[in-house]
Amino acid sequence: MAMLMIGELARRTGAKVNTIRFYEDIGLMPLAARTDSGRRTYGEADVRRLKFIRNGRELGFSTEELKSLISLSEQPDRDCGAAAAIARRHLAGVEARMARLALLRTELEEVAFNCDGGHMADCQILEAIAEAGSR
Amino acid sequence: MAMLMIGELARRTGAKVNTIRFYEDIGLMPLAARTDSGRRTYGEADVRRLKFIRNGRELGFSTEELKSLISLSEQPDRDCGAAAAIARRHLAGVEARMARLALLRTELEEVAFNCDGGHMADCQILEAIAEAGSR
DNA sequence: CTACATCCTCCAGTCTTTGGAGGATCAAGC
DNA sequence: GCTTGATCCTCCAAAGACTGGAGGATGTAG
């Protein structure tokens, strides 16, 4: 199979080249194989893994959580419950924020029309943000 | 009115003392008045402002966005549209993530039961994360 | 053979906190 | 008045997750 250079991997996953090297440093991506001249080479598995990582990051998983999930996935006999626990713990924290964001969005939609011509003095947006937490 | 010390402000807003000082450094909170011995004092307006900031941060607004919103709010004659624009731009980015999170959550709920006893090899959680972005 | 893109390493900076060291100040109790 | 403990001060360092640049080697296309 065709080996990819780091730039191509970056293009396929949307990650920056430097970010990929950073992921290797912290052990989130494996140590890449190298060509004779020292360039990193990647395969399809790396594309999948990096996509998984980018996705997880955008969903708010920390690199540590992702590391755990990946290392769990590499032990096919292990209990799946551990992975579920990580994901659930993470999602628990996420749900509250989602709810508040949804609320803020609604408020913002309601307000957006009035606002476009109005003055700051009557602007509801700030109140919407200020109160999106209280309930 | 009673002046608050920084610790009391922290208690009322949930921010750490150090964080409040940091906000002052970057101009997100105003330079606090000081007692003779140099301690910062705060009033009710500061409590409101800091609550607004904490809220905004938890909703994902950057400190720069919050600075803009606050400075807009201090010019009551300015067009409210600018504030709406900031908030809308921010929310646009947020909606996609919300949708994907909602999807992931659903997937996770579906899967959580099967998973608790199963093996990693059949675990759907990783797929759920890997694909939460694709659609 | 000359450009030019891409790669390498290493280092520095960004952003938003959080924590700690070392020292001053305050309120309360003895 | 003096000690104790809490709180405050400033300054500095680190954490987490990148991002960018300098300086140099390598690969490729014309």
Tab-separated table of C-alpha atoms (C1' of nucleotides) in Angstrom:
chain	number	residue	atom	x	y	z
A	1	MET	CA	0.000	0.000	0.000
A	2	ALA	CA	1.043	3.539	-0.641
A	3	MET	CA	2.767	5.284	2.227
A	4	LEU	CA	1.797	8.813	3.015
A	5	MET	CA	4.026	11.672	4.001
A	6	ILE	CA	3.004	13.807	6.923
A	7	GLY	CA	1.691	16.592	4.704
A	8	GLU	CA	-0.667	14.236	2.920
A	9	LEU	CA	-1.881	12.842	6.229
A	10	ALA	CA	-2.531	16.391	7.322
A	11	ARG	CA	-4.519	17.098	4.195
A	12	ARG	CA	-6.652	13.999	4.614
A	13	THR	CA	-7.495	14.628	8.236
A	14	GLY	CA	-7.586	18.380	8.551
A	15	ALA	CA	-4.880	18.354	11.206
A	16	LYS	CA	-1.859	20.622	10.921
A	17	VAL	CA	1.515	19.035	10.265
A	18	ASN	CA	2.885	20.390	13.509
A	19	THR	CA	-0.116	19.067	15.363
A	20	ILE	CA	0.533	15.561	14.093
A	21	ARG	CA	4.113	15.717	15.311
A	22	PHE	CA	2.818	17.030	18.596
A	23	TYR	CA	0.447	14.065	18.875
A	24	GLU	CA	3.373	11.756	18.294
A	25	ASP	CA	5.326	13.519	21.040
A	26	ILE	CA	2.613	13.029	23.608
A	27	GLY	CA	1.969	9.456	22.549
A	28	LEU	CA	-1.451	10.008	21.075
A	29	MET	CA	-0.191	8.953	17.665
A	30	PRO	CA	2.328	6.104	17.509
A	31	LEU	CA	5.969	6.721	16.634
A	32	ALA	CA	5.828	6.892	12.867
A	33	ALA	CA	8.025	4.708	10.693
A	34	ARG	CA	10.663	6.682	8.835
A	35	THR	CA	12.173	6.663	5.387
A	36	ASP	CA	15.938	6.388	5.017
A	37	SER	CA	16.201	10.132	5.065
A	38	GLY	CA	14.180	10.337	8.258
A	39	ARG	CA	10.761	11.372	6.971
A	40	ARG	CA	7.715	10.031	8.714
A	41	THR	CA	5.501	7.677	6.755
A	42	TYR	CA	1.910	6.757	7.447
A	43	GLY	CA	-0.701	4.270	6.311
A	44	GLU	CA	-4.462	3.992	6.272
A	45	ALA	CA	-4.601	2.970	9.913
A	46	ASP	CA	-2.983	6.274	10.831
A	47	VAL	CA	-5.536	8.167	8.800
A	48	ARG	CA	-8.339	6.436	10.690
A	49	ARG	CA	-6.697	6.963	14.024
A	50	LEU	CA	-6.038	10.622	13.424
A	51	LYS	CA	-9.580	11.184	12.202
A	52	PHE	CA	-10.810	9.547	15.365
A	53	ILE	CA	-8.603	11.844	17.407
A	54	ARG	CA	-9.646	15.014	15.611
A	55	ASN	CA	-13.236	14.060	15.998
A	56	GLY	CA	-12.880	13.259	19.637
A	57	ARG	CA	-11.100	16.536	20.275
A	58	GLU	CA	-13.794	18.528	18.577
A	59	LEU	CA	-16.324	16.741	20.719
A	60	GLY	CA	-14.391	17.890	23.751
A	61	PHE	CA	-12.566	14.719	24.770
A	62	SER	CA	-9.153	15.454	26.253
A	63	THR	CA	-6.054	13.901	24.766
A	64	GLU	CA	-5.812	11.732	27.870
A	65	GLU	CA	-9.327	10.430	27.434
A	66	LEU	CA	-8.593	9.690	23.821
A	67	LYS	CA	-5.411	7.910	24.769
A	68	SER	CA	-7.365	5.719	27.159
A	69	LEU	CA	-10.022	4.957	24.595
A	70	ILE	CA	-7.440	4.043	21.991
A	71	SER	CA	-5.448	1.838	24.306
A	72	LEU	CA	-8.649	0.096	25.366
A	73	SER	CA	-9.528	-0.491	21.759
A	74	GLU	CA	-6.176	-2.180	21.296
A	75	GLN	CA	-7.045	-4.853	23.845
A	76	PRO	CA	-10.025	-6.516	22.186
A	77	ASP	CA	-10.663	-8.819	25.119
A	78	ARG	CA	-11.033	-6.112	27.687
A	79	ASP	CA	-14.348	-5.135	29.098
A	80	CYS	CA	-16.105	-2.558	27.032
A	81	GLY	CA	-17.525	-1.028	30.197
A	82	ALA	CA	-14.381	1.003	30.774
A	83	ALA	CA	-14.803	2.763	27.453
A	84	ALA	CA	-18.449	3.356	28.179
A	85	ALA	CA	-17.508	4.859	31.526
A	86	ILE	CA	-15.079	7.316	29.981
A	87	ALA	CA	-17.548	8.393	27.377
A	88	ARG	CA	-20.392	8.675	29.845
A	89	ARG	CA	-18.373	10.672	32.327
A	90	HIS	CA	-17.452	13.030	29.555
A	91	LEU	CA	-20.956	13.305	28.206
A	92	ALA	CA	-22.375	14.027	31.611
A	93	GLY	CA	-20.353	17.215	31.755
A	94	VAL	CA	-21.358	18.041	28.231
A	95	GLU	CA	-25.091	17.777	28.586
A	96	ALA	CA	-25.469	20.735	30.890
A	97	ARG	CA	-23.515	22.958	28.563
A	98	MET	CA	-25.588	21.746	25.648
A	99	ALA	CA	-28.781	22.621	27.428
A	100	ARG	CA	-27.560	26.099	28.232
A	101	LEU	CA	-26.314	26.658	24.727
A	102	ALA	CA	-29.640	25.592	23.328
A	103	LEU	CA	-31.306	28.082	25.626
A	104	LEU	CA	-28.979	30.851	24.613
A	105	ARG	CA	-29.539	30.116	20.960
A	106	THR	CA	-33.287	30.305	21.316
A	107	GLU	CA	-33.018	33.543	23.192
A	108	LEU	CA	-30.711	34.898	20.559
A	109	GLU	CA	-33.019	33.978	17.733
A	110	GLU	CA	-35.916	35.688	19.435
A	111	VAL	CA	-33.888	38.774	19.976
A	112	ALA	CA	-31.929	39.038	16.759
A	113	PHE	CA	-34.612	40.898	14.813
A	114	ASN	CA	-35.385	43.600	17.325
A	115	CYS	CA	-31.739	44.011	17.906
A	116	ASP	CA	-30.548	44.840	14.453
A	117	GLY	CA	-31.876	48.349	14.523
A	118	GLY	CA	-31.946	48.981	18.253
A	119	HIS	CA	-29.550	50.493	20.718
A	120	MET	CA	-27.300	48.737	23.159
A	121	ALA	CA	-29.318	50.146	26.018
A	122	ASP	CA	-32.167	47.807	25.198
A	123	CYS	CA	-30.045	44.937	23.979
A	124	GLN	CA	-31.201	41.632	25.324
A	125	ILE	CA	-28.230	39.659	24.160
A	126	LEU	CA	-26.108	40.525	27.138
A	127	GLU	CA	-28.879	39.533	29.484
A	128	ALA	CA	-29.281	36.336	27.557
A	129	ILE	CA	-25.639	35.486	28.132
A	130	ALA	CA	-25.692	36.699	31.717
A	131	GLU	CA	-28.626	34.516	32.572
A	132	ALA	CA	-28.094	31.476	30.425
A	133	GLY	CA	-26.557	29.859	33.460
A	134	SER	CA	-29.127	30.632	36.101
A	135	ARG	CA	-31.648	28.485	34.269
B	1	MET	CA	-22.563	49.896	50.274
B	2	ALA	CA	-20.363	47.167	51.594
B	3	MET	CA	-17.153	46.632	49.717
B	4	LEU	CA	-16.074	43.110	49.005
B	5	MET	CA	-12.609	41.667	49.200
B	6	ILE	CA	-11.432	39.526	46.341
B	7	GLY	CA	-12.056	36.300	48.233
B	8	GLU	CA	-15.688	37.180	48.804
B	9	LEU	CA	-16.099	38.083	45.145
B	10	ALA	CA	-14.614	34.729	44.266
B	11	ARG	CA	-17.065	32.960	46.566
B	12	ARG	CA	-20.043	34.760	45.057
B	13	THR	CA	-19.127	34.084	41.469
B	14	GLY	CA	-17.395	30.753	41.553
B	15	ALA	CA	-14.234	32.204	40.037
B	16	LYS	CA	-10.861	31.550	41.623
B	17	VAL	CA	-9.072	34.461	43.254
B	18	ASN	CA	-6.155	34.120	40.883
B	19	THR	CA	-8.499	34.070	37.931
B	20	ILE	CA	-10.032	37.372	38.981
B	21	ARG	CA	-6.610	38.967	39.149
B	22	PHE	CA	-5.848	37.524	35.751
B	23	TYR	CA	-9.036	39.054	34.355
B	24	GLU	CA	-7.905	42.388	35.696
B	25	ASP	CA	-4.514	41.932	34.040
B	26	ILE	CA	-5.994	41.350	30.626
B	27	GLY	CA	-8.541	44.120	31.005
B	28	LEU	CA	-11.599	41.932	31.208
B	29	MET	CA	-12.307	43.180	34.693
B	30	PRO	CA	-11.601	46.849	35.443
B	31	LEU	CA	-8.671	47.907	37.622
B	32	ALA	CA	-10.079	47.395	41.083
B	33	ALA	CA	-10.050	50.169	43.656
B	34	ARG	CA	-7.685	49.479	46.523
B	35	THR	CA	-7.704	49.928	50.272
B	36	ASP	CA	-4.872	51.860	51.917
B	37	SER	CA	-2.965	48.649	52.356
B	38	GLY	CA	-3.366	47.772	48.691
B	39	ARG	CA	-6.168	45.210	48.767
B	40	ARG	CA	-8.640	45.167	45.933
B	41	THR	CA	-12.217	46.089	46.726
B	42	TYR	CA	-15.307	45.313	44.709
B	43	GLY	CA	-18.973	46.231	44.555
B	44	GLU	CA	-22.173	44.747	43.233
B	45	ALA	CA	-21.410	45.847	39.678
B	46	ASP	CA	-18.285	43.743	39.763
B	47	VAL	CA	-20.234	40.732	40.936
B	48	ARG	CA	-22.612	41.122	37.989
B	49	ARG	CA	-19.811	41.647	35.530
B	50	LEU	CA	-17.840	38.659	36.724
B	51	LYS	CA	-20.897	36.451	36.651
B	52	PHE	CA	-21.486	37.555	33.094
B	53	ILE	CA	-17.903	36.702	32.236
B	54	ARG	CA	-17.971	33.281	33.864
B	55	ASN	CA	-21.177	32.496	32.112
B	56	GLY	CA	-19.909	33.650	28.784
B	57	ARG	CA	-16.735	31.630	29.181
B	58	GLU	CA	-18.652	28.485	30.015
B	59	LEU	CA	-20.701	29.045	26.911
B	60	GLY	CA	-17.493	29.166	24.945
B	61	PHE	CA	-17.103	32.893	24.283
B	62	SER	CA	-13.458	33.931	24.211
B	63	THR	CA	-12.185	36.613	26.539
B	64	GLU	CA	-11.833	38.886	23.521
B	65	GLU	CA	-15.441	38.373	22.514
B	66	LEU	CA	-16.535	39.116	26.050
B	67	LYS	CA	-14.376	42.209	26.131
B	68	SER	CA	-16.073	43.434	22.967
B	69	LEU	CA	-19.522	42.679	24.314
B	70	ILE	CA	-18.790	44.475	27.547
B	71	SER	CA	-17.314	47.520	25.890
B	72	LEU	CA	-20.313	47.668	23.563
B	73	SER	CA	-22.628	47.520	26.521
B	74	GLU	CA	-20.852	50.509	27.983
B	75	GLN	CA	-21.820	52.674	25.021
B	76	PRO	CA	-25.613	52.652	25.304
B	77	ASP	CA	-26.102	54.602	22.106
B	78	ARG	CA	-24.220	52.236	19.884
B	79	ASP	CA	-25.946	49.936	17.501
B	80	CYS	CA	-26.960	46.696	19.045
B	81	GLY	CA	-26.267	44.927	15.786
B	82	ALA	CA	-22.585	44.611	16.589
B	83	ALA	CA	-23.349	42.607	19.695
B	84	ALA	CA	-25.766	40.461	17.780
B	85	ALA	CA	-23.104	39.827	15.179
B	86	ILE	CA	-20.575	38.648	17.743
B	87	ALA	CA	-23.052	36.369	19.397
B	88	ARG	CA	-24.335	34.996	16.120
B	89	ARG	CA	-20.882	34.336	14.755
B	90	HIS	CA	-20.061	32.477	17.914
B	91	LEU	CA	-23.279	30.523	17.949
B	92	ALA	CA	-22.843	29.480	14.357
B	93	GLY	CA	-19.698	27.639	15.300
B	94	VAL	CA	-21.413	26.189	18.295
B	95	GLU	CA	-24.447	24.740	16.590
B	96	ALA	CA	-22.535	22.196	14.574
B	97	ARG	CA	-20.792	20.919	17.648
B	98	MET	CA	-24.081	20.755	19.490
B	99	ALA	CA	-25.637	18.692	16.744
B	100	ARG	CA	-22.740	16.274	16.738
B	101	LEU	CA	-22.752	15.996	20.486
B	102	ALA	CA	-26.436	15.278	20.476
B	103	LEU	CA	-25.813	12.545	17.955
B	104	LEU	CA	-23.011	11.065	19.974
B	105	ARG	CA	-25.134	11.094	23.081
B	106	THR	CA	-27.945	9.252	21.402
B	107	GLU	CA	-25.576	6.695	20.036
B	108	LEU	CA	-24.045	6.276	23.441
B	109	GLU	CA	-27.361	5.762	25.125
B	110	GLU	CA	-28.324	3.123	22.616
B	111	VAL	CA	-25.066	1.363	23.094
B	112	ALA	CA	-24.502	1.692	26.807
B	113	PHE	CA	-26.511	-1.381	27.769
B	114	ASN	CA	-25.010	-3.854	25.355
B	115	CYS	CA	-21.647	-2.502	26.171
B	116	ASP	CA	-21.516	-3.045	29.884
B	117	GLY	CA	-20.927	-6.722	29.576
B	118	GLY	CA	-19.365	-6.903	26.133
B	119	HIS	CA	-15.843	-6.893	24.846
B	120	MET	CA	-13.949	-4.070	23.268
B	121	ALA	CA	-13.903	-5.903	19.977
B	122	ASP	CA	-17.598	-5.241	19.528
B	123	CYS	CA	-17.641	-1.883	21.216
B	124	GLN	CA	-19.633	0.672	19.320
B	125	ILE	CA	-18.524	3.648	21.321
B	126	LEU	CA	-15.325	4.132	19.414
B	127	GLU	CA	-17.193	4.011	16.147
B	128	ALA	CA	-19.662	6.468	17.537
B	129	ILE	CA	-16.893	8.933	18.245
B	130	ALA	CA	-15.080	8.200	15.014
B	131	GLU	CA	-18.165	8.888	12.977
B	132	ALA	CA	-19.899	11.585	14.905
B	133	GLY	CA	-18.274	14.022	12.528
B	134	SER	CA	-18.987	12.412	9.206
B	135	ARG	CA	-22.705	12.830	9.717
C	1	DC	C1'	21.251	22.178	-12.009
C	2	DT	C1'	18.268	25.250	-10.184
C	3	DA	C1'	13.962	26.177	-8.020
C	4	DC	C1'	10.602	25.129	-4.976
C	5	DA	C1'	7.945	22.320	-1.998
C	6	DT	C1'	8.206	19.537	1.711
C	7	DC	C1'	10.378	17.524	5.337
C	8	DC	C1'	13.307	17.604	9.677
C	9	DT	C1'	14.386	19.388	14.724
C	10	DC	C1'	14.049	22.637	18.170
C	11	DC	C1'	12.344	26.415	20.374
C	12	DA	C1'	9.133	30.132	21.507
C	13	DG	C1'	4.611	31.869	21.930
C	14	DT	C1'	-0.604	31.737	22.449
C	15	DC	C1'	-4.682	31.303	25.513
C	16	DT	C1'	-6.953	30.584	29.833
C	17	DT	C1'	-6.349	29.379	33.698
C	18	DT	C1'	-4.314	27.278	38.232
C	19	DG	C1'	-1.041	26.813	41.822
C	20	DG	C1'	2.763	28.050	44.725
C	21	DA	C1'	6.588	30.784	47.018
C	22	DG	C1'	7.605	34.480	49.896
C	23	DG	C1'	5.953	38.146	52.242
C	24	DA	C1'	2.459	41.803	54.232
C	25	DT	C1'	-1.878	42.693	56.658
C	26	DC	C1'	-6.002	41.926	59.331
C	27	DA	C1'	-9.286	40.211	62.967
C	28	DA	C1'	-9.741	37.482	67.030
C	29	DG	C1'	-8.381	35.421	71.193
C	30	DC	C1'	-5.475	35.325	75.196
D	1	DG	C1'	0.526	43.621	73.286
D	2	DC	C1'	1.283	39.365	70.952
D	3	DT	C1'	0.416	35.256	68.544
D	4	DT	C1'	-2.281	32.656	65.346
D	5	DG	C1'	-4.648	31.820	61.178
D	6	DA	C1'	-6.897	33.578	57.337
D	7	DT	C1'	-6.571	36.431	53.690
D	8	DC	C1'	-4.315	39.443	50.829
D	9	DC	C1'	-0.315	41.026	47.849
D	10	DT	C1'	3.197	40.257	43.727
D	11	DC	C1'	5.635	37.439	40.793
D	12	DC	C1'	6.720	33.261	38.583
D	13	DA	C1'	5.948	28.570	36.592
D	14	DA	C1'	3.262	25.099	34.626
D	15	DA	C1'	-0.534	22.778	32.304
D	16	DG	C1'	-3.015	21.580	28.090
D	17	DA	C1'	-3.410	21.806	23.246
D	18	DC	C1'	-1.815	23.607	19.939
D	19	DT	C1'	0.569	27.042	16.275
D	20	DG	C1'	4.271	29.188	14.046
D	21	DG	C1'	8.989	30.184	12.809
D	22	DA	C1'	14.139	29.673	12.223
D	23	DG	C1'	17.617	27.123	10.116
D	24	DG	C1'	18.747	23.398	7.565
D	25	DA	C1'	18.254	18.823	4.752
D	26	DT	C1'	15.880	16.328	1.102
D	27	DG	C1'	12.960	15.373	-2.913
D	28	DT	C1'	11.120	16.483	-7.390
D	29	DA	C1'	10.057	18.840	-11.715
D	30	DG	C1'	11.562	21.525	-15.459
